[in-house]
GROMACS .gro file of C-alpha atoms in nm:
model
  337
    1UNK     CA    1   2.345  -0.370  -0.423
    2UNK     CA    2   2.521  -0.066  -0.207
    3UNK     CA    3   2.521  -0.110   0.143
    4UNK     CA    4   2.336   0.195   0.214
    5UNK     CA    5   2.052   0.076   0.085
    6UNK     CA    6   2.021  -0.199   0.383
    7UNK     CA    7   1.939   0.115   0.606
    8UNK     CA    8   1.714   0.282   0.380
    9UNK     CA    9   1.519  -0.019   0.360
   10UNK     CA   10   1.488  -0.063   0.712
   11UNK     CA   11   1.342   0.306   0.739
   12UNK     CA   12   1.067   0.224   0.472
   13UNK     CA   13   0.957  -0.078   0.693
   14UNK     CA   14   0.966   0.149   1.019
   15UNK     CA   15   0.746   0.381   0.848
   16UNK     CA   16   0.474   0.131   0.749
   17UNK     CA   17   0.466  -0.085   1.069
   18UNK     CA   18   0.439   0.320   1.226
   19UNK     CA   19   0.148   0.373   1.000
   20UNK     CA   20  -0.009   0.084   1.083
   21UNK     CA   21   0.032   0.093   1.444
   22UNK     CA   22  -0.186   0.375   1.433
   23UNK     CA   23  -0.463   0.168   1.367
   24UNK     CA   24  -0.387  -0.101   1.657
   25UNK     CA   25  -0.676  -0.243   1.804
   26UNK     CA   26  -0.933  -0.068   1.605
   27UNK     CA   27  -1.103  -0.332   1.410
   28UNK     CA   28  -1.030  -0.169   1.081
   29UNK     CA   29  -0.745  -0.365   0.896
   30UNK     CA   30  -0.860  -0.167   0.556
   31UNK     CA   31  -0.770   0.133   0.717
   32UNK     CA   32  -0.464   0.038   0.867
   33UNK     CA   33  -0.329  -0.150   0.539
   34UNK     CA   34  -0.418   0.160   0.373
   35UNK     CA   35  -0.197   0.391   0.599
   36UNK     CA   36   0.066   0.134   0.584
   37UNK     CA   37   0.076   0.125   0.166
   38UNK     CA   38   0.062   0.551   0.153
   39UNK     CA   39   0.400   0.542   0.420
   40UNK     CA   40   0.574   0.264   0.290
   41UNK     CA   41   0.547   0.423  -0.098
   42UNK     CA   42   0.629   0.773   0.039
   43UNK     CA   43   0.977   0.659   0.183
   44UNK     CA   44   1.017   0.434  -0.115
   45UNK     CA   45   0.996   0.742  -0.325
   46UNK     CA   46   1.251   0.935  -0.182
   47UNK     CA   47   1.542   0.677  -0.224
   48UNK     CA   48   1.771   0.667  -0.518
   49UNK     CA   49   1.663   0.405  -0.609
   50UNK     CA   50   1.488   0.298  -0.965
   51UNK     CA   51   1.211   0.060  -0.866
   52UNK     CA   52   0.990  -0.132  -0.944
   53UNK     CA   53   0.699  -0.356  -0.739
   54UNK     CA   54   0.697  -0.705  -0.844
   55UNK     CA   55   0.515  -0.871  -0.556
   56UNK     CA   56   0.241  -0.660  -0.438
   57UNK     CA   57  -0.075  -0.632  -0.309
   58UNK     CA   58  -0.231  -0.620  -0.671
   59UNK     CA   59  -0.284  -0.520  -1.027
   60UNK     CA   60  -0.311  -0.107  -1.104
   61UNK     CA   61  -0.641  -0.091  -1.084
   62UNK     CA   62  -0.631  -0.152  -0.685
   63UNK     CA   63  -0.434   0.113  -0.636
   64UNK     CA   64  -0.388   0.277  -0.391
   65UNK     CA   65  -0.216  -0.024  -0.306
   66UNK     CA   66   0.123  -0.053  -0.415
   67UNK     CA   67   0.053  -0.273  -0.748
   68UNK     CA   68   0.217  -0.527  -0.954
   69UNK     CA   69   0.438  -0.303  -1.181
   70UNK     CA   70   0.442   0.019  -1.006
   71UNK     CA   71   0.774   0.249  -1.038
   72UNK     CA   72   0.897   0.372  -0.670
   73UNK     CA   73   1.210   0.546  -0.590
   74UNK     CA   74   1.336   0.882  -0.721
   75UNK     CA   75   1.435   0.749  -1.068
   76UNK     CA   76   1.799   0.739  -1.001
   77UNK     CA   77   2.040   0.451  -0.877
   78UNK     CA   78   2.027   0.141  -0.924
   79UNK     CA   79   1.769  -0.074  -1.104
   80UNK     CA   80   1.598  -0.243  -0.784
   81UNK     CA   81   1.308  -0.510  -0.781
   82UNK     CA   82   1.109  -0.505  -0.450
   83UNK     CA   83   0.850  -0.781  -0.304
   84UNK     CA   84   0.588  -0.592  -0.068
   85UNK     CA   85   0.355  -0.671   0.227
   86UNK     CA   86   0.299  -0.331   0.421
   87UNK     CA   87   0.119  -0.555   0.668
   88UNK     CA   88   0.176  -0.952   0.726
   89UNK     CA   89  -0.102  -0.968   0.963
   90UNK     CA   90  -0.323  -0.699   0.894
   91UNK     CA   91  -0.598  -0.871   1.074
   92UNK     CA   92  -0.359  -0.884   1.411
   93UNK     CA   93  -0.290  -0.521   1.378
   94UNK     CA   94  -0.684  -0.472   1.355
   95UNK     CA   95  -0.755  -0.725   1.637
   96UNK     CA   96  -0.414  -0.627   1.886
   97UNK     CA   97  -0.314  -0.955   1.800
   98UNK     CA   98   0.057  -1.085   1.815
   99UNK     CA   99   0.309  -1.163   1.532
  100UNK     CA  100   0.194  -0.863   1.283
  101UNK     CA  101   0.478  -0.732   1.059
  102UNK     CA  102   0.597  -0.485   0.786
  103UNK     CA  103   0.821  -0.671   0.553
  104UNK     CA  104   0.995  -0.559   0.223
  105UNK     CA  105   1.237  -0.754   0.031
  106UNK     CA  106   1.475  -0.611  -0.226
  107UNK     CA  107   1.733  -0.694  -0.540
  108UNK     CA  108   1.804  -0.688  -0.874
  109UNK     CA  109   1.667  -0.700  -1.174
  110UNK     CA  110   1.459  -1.038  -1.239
  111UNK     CA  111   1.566  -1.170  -0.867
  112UNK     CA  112   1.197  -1.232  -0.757
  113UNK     CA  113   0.905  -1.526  -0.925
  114UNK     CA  114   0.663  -1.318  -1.056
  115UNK     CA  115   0.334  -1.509  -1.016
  116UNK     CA  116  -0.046  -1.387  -0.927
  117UNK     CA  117  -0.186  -1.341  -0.560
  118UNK     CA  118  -0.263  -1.681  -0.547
  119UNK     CA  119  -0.244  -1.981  -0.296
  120UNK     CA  120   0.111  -2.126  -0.232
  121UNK     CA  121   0.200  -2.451  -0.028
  122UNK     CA  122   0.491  -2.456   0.167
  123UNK     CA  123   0.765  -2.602   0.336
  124UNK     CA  124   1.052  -2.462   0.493
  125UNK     CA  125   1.364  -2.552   0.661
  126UNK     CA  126   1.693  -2.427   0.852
  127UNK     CA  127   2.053  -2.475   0.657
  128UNK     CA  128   2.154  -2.766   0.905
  129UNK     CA  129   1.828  -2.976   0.719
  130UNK     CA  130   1.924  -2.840   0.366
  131UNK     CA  131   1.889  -3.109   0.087
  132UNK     CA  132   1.632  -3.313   0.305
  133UNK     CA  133   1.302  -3.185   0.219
  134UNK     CA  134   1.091  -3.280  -0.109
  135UNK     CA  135   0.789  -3.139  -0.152
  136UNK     CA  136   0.678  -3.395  -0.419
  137UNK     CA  137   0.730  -3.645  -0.114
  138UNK     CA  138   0.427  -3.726   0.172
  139UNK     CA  139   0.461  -3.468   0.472
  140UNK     CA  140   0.521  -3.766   0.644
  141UNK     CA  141   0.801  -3.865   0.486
  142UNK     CA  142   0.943  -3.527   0.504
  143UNK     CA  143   0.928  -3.540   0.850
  144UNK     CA  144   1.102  -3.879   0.918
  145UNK     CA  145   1.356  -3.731   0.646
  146UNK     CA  146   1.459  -3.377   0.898
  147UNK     CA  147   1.401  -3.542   1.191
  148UNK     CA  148   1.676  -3.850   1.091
  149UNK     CA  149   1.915  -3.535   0.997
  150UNK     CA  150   1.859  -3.390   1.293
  151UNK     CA  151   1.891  -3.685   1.513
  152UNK     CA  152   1.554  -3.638   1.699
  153UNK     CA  153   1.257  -3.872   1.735
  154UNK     CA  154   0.946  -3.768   1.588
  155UNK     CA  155   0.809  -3.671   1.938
  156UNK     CA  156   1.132  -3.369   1.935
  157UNK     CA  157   1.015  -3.248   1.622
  158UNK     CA  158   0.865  -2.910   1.619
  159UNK     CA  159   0.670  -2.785   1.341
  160UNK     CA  160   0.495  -2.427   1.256
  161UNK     CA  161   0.163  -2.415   1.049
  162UNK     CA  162  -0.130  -2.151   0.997
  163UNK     CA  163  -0.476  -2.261   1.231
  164UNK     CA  164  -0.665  -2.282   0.929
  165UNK     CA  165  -0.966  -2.500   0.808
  166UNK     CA  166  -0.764  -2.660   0.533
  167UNK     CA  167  -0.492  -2.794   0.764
  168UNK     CA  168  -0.670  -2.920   1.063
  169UNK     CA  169  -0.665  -3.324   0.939
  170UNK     CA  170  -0.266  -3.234   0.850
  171UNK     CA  171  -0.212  -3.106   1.209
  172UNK     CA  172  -0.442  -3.382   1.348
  173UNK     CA  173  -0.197  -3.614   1.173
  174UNK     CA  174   0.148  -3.458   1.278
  175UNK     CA  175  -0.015  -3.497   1.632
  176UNK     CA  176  -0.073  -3.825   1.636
  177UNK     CA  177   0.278  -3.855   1.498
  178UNK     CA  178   0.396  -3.779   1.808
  179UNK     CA  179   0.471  -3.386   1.653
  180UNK     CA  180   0.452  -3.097   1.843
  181UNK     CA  181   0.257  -2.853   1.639
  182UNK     CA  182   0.285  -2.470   1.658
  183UNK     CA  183  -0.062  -2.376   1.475
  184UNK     CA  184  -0.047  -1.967   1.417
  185UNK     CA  185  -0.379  -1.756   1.297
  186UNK     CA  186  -0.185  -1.571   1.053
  187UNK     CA  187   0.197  -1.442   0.970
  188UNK     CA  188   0.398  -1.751   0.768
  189UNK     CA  189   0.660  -1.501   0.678
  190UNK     CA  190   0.791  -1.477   1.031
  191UNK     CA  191   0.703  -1.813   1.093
  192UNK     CA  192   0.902  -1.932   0.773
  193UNK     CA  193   1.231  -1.707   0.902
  194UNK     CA  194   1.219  -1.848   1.254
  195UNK     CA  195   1.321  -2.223   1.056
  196UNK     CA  196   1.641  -2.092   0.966
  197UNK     CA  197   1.766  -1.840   1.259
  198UNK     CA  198   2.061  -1.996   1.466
  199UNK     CA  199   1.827  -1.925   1.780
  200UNK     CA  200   1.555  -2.077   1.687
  201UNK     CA  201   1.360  -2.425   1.833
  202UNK     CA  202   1.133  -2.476   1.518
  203UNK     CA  203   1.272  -2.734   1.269
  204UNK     CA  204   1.020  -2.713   0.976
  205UNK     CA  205   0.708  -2.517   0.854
  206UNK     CA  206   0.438  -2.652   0.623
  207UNK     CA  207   0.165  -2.421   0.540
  208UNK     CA  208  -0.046  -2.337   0.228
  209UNK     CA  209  -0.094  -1.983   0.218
  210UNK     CA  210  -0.004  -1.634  -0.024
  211UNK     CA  211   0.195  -1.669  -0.279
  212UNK     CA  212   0.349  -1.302  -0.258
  213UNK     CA  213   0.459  -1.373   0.148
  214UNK     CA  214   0.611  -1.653  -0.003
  215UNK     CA  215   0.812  -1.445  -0.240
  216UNK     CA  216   0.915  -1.249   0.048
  217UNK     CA  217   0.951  -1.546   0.327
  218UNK     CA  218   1.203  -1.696   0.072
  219UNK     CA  219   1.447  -1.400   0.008
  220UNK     CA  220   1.513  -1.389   0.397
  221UNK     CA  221   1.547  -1.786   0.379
  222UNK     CA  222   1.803  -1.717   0.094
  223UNK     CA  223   1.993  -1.495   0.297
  224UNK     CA  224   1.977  -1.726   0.615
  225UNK     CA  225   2.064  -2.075   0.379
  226UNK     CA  226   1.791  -2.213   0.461
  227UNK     CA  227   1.605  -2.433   0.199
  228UNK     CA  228   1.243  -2.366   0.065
  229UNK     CA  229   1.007  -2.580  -0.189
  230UNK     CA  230   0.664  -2.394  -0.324
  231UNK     CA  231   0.416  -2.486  -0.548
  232UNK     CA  232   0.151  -2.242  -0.689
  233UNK     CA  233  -0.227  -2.406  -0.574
  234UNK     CA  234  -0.563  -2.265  -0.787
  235UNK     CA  235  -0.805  -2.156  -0.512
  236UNK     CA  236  -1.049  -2.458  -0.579
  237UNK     CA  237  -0.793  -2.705  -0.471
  238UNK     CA  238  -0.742  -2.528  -0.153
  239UNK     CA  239  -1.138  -2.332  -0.087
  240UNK     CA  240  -1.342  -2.616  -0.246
  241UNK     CA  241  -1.462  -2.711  -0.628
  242UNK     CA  242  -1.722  -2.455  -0.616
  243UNK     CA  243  -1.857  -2.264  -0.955
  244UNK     CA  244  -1.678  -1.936  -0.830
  245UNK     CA  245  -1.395  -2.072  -0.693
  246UNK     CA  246  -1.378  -2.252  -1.027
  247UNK     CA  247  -1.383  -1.926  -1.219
  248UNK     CA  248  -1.091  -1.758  -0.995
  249UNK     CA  249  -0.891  -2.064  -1.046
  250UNK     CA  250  -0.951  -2.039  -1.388
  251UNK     CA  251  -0.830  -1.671  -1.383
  252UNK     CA  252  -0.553  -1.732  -1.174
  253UNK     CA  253  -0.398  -2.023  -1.408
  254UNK     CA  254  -0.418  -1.757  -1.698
  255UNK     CA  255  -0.232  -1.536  -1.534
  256UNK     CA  256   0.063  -1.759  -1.449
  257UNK     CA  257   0.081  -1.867  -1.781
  258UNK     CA  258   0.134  -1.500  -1.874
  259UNK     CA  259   0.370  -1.483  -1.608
  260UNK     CA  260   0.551  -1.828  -1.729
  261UNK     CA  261   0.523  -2.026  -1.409
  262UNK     CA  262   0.329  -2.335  -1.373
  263UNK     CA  263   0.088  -2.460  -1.110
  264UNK     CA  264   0.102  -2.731  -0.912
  265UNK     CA  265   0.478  -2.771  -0.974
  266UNK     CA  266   0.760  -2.761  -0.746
  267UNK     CA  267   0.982  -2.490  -0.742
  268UNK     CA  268   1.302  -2.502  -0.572
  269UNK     CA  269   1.435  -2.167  -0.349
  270UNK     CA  270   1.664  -2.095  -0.615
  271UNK     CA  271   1.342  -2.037  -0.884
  272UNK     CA  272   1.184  -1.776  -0.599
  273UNK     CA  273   1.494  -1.625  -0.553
  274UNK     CA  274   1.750  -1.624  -0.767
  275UNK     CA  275   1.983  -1.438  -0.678
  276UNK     CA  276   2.132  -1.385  -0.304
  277UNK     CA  277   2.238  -0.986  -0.351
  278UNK     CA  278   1.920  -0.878  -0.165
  279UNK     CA  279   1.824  -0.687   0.129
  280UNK     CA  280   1.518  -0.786   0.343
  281UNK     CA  281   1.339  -0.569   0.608
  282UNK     CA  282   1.079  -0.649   0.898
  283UNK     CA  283   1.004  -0.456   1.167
  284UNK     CA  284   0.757  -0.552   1.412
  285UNK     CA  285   0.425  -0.411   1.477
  286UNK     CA  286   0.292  -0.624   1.736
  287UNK     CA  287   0.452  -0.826   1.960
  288UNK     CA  288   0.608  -1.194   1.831
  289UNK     CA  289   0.837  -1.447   1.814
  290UNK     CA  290   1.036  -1.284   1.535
  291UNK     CA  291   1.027  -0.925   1.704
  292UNK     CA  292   0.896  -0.713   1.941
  293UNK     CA  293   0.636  -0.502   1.888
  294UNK     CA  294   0.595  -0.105   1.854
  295UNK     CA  295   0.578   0.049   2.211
  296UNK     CA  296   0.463   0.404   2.206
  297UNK     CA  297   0.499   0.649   2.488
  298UNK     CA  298   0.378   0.978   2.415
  299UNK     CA  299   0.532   1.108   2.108
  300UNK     CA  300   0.814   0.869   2.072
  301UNK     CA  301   0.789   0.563   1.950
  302UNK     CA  302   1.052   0.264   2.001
  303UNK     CA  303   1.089  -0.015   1.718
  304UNK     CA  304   1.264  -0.351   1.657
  305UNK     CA  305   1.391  -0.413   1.288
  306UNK     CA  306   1.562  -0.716   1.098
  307UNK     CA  307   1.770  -0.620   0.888
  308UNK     CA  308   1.932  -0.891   0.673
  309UNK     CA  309   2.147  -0.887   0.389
  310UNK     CA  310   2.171  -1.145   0.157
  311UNK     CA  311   2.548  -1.134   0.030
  312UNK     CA  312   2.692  -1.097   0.335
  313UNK     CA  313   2.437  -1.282   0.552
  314UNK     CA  314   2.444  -1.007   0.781
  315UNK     CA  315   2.164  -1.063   1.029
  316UNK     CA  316   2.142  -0.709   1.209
  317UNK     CA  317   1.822  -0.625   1.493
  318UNK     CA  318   1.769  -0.268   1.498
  319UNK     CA  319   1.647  -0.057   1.788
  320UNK     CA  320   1.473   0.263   1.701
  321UNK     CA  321   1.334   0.549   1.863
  322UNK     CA  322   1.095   0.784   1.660
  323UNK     CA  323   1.014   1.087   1.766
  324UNK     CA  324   0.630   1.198   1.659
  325UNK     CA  325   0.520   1.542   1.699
  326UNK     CA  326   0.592   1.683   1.362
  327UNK     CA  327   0.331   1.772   1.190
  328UNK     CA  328   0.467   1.921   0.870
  329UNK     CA  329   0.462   1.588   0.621
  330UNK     CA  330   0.226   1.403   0.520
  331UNK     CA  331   0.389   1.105   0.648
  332UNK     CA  332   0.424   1.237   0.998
  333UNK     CA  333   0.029   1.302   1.016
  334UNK     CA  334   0.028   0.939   0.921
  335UNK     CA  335   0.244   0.784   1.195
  336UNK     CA  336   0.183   1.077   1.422
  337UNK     CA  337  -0.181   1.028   1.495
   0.00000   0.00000   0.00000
């Protein structure tokens, strides 16, 4: 994949968290998911690029969100597959809550699992913990296992979950381990990259939560060689064994046997993402422990970008200033307001 494409990239996730942004605070995550999906496919559209959406936020008949299948770019270039979440966090951006992203991750043909928006558990770790995680294995035992690599005690073992319903006995359990537990409301895709960046001070995550920030989460953990196991969860094993949550678990097995993936079956990184020429994007939108936030200031607008490329494992942070008073695109009224 060319090189130019990295900064392309990075201007498609600038222009979504932007879009976004503009809905900070104002208890309307629709609305600012919405903006986010109408900037993120305009920029899209004007690379040379020929694309096509393989994670998304849906099937075509959601649309305007950018859909399973959809074609972006201007038709030329190269054949690109891209993963999509215009917002991780669209409830932060709605709420002025921390850790909301825009995230995009990009390669070749076939790179990315294709599987339905669907639950996903999983666990992630750093490259100097690669080889010692098995997700077939007790948490428990997983822990013991990266903290005996590591050379820590239990008690100097950090680990980074979602504050969700379905995890509260497994964090009451890591506690009384002796853990210390990071519990997040939302936003495993940062929380899965911060595992394997050299600055970090979190040594594992375990979370069950979407299957397409999964997708995503794992081509930055590619690039970073870090390690990652998944498996694919029908929503009754996670929600509860109820008649509906029967029936979308029913429709949601279908579909990944259309797709040809399997639930409840460990994958390894290297089925997620199989390949390592990729290119993934986040910029910030609010403030968090991956990246700073959008500050605004008038008409110009400063934001913080990671830029990673896979190949190379070129970890880049990008500073941005965007200036906002044009009025003459579409995408301008978008970020602009």
């Amino acid at each position: 994949m060319k090189r130019a494409l990295a900064i392309e990239f990075s201007r498609v996730t600038e222009a979504a968290a932007l879009a976004g942004f503009a809905w900070l605070g104002r208890g309307n995550k629709d609305a600012a998911d919405e903006a986010a999906v109408k900037a993120m496919r305009i920029m899209l559209n004007q690379i040379d690029i020929n694309g096509e959406i393989v994670i998304g936020e849906g099937e075509i008949d959601e649309a305007p969100m950018l859909y399973i299948g959809e074609k972006v770019g201007n038709g030329s270039g190269e054949n690109i597959t891209i993963a999509v979440d215009p917002i991780e966090g669209t409830r932060m951006t709605a709420m002025g809550q921390a850790n909301a992203l825009s995230v995009l991750a990009a390669g070749g043909p076939d790179t990315f699992l294709q599987a339905p928006d669907m639950y996903m558990e999983k666990l992630v770790v750093g490259p100097e913990v690669k080889g010692m995680i098995d997700l077939n294995l007790p948490l428990e035992q997983n822990l013991r296992r990266v903290a005996s690599k590591l050379g820590k005690l239990l008690s100097q073992l950090t680990v980074i979950t979602l504050d969700k319903p379905r995890h509260q006995e497994i964090i009451a359990k890591m506690q009384q381990l002796g853990v210390k537990v990071l519990a997040i409301p939302d936003g495993d895709v940062a929380a899965s990259i911060l595992c394997c960046l050299p600055d970090n001070n979190v040594d594992m995550l375990y979370a069950i939560g979407g299957a397409p920030e999964g997708v995503v989460a794992g081509a930055a953990i590619r690039a970073l060689g870090g390690e990652m196991q998944v498996r694919l969860l029908p929503r009754n094993q996670v929600k509860g064994d109820s008649e509906e949550n029967r029936a979308i678990a029913a429709q949601e097995i279908a579909r990944c046997q259309q797709m040809g993936v399997e639930v409840n079956k460990v994958l390894q990184l290297e089925e997620i993402v199989r390949d390592d020429n990729l290119i993934f994007s986040a910029t910030g939108i609010t403030n968090g422990d991956l990246l700073k936030g959008i500050h605004r200031k008038g008409n110009i607008a400063t934001t913080e970008t990671l830029l990673i490329r896979g190949r190379s494992r070129t970890i880049r942070r990008i500073q941005s200033f965007h200036y906002l008073d044009r009025k003459d695109t579409e995408l301008y009224r978008l970020i602009g307001s």
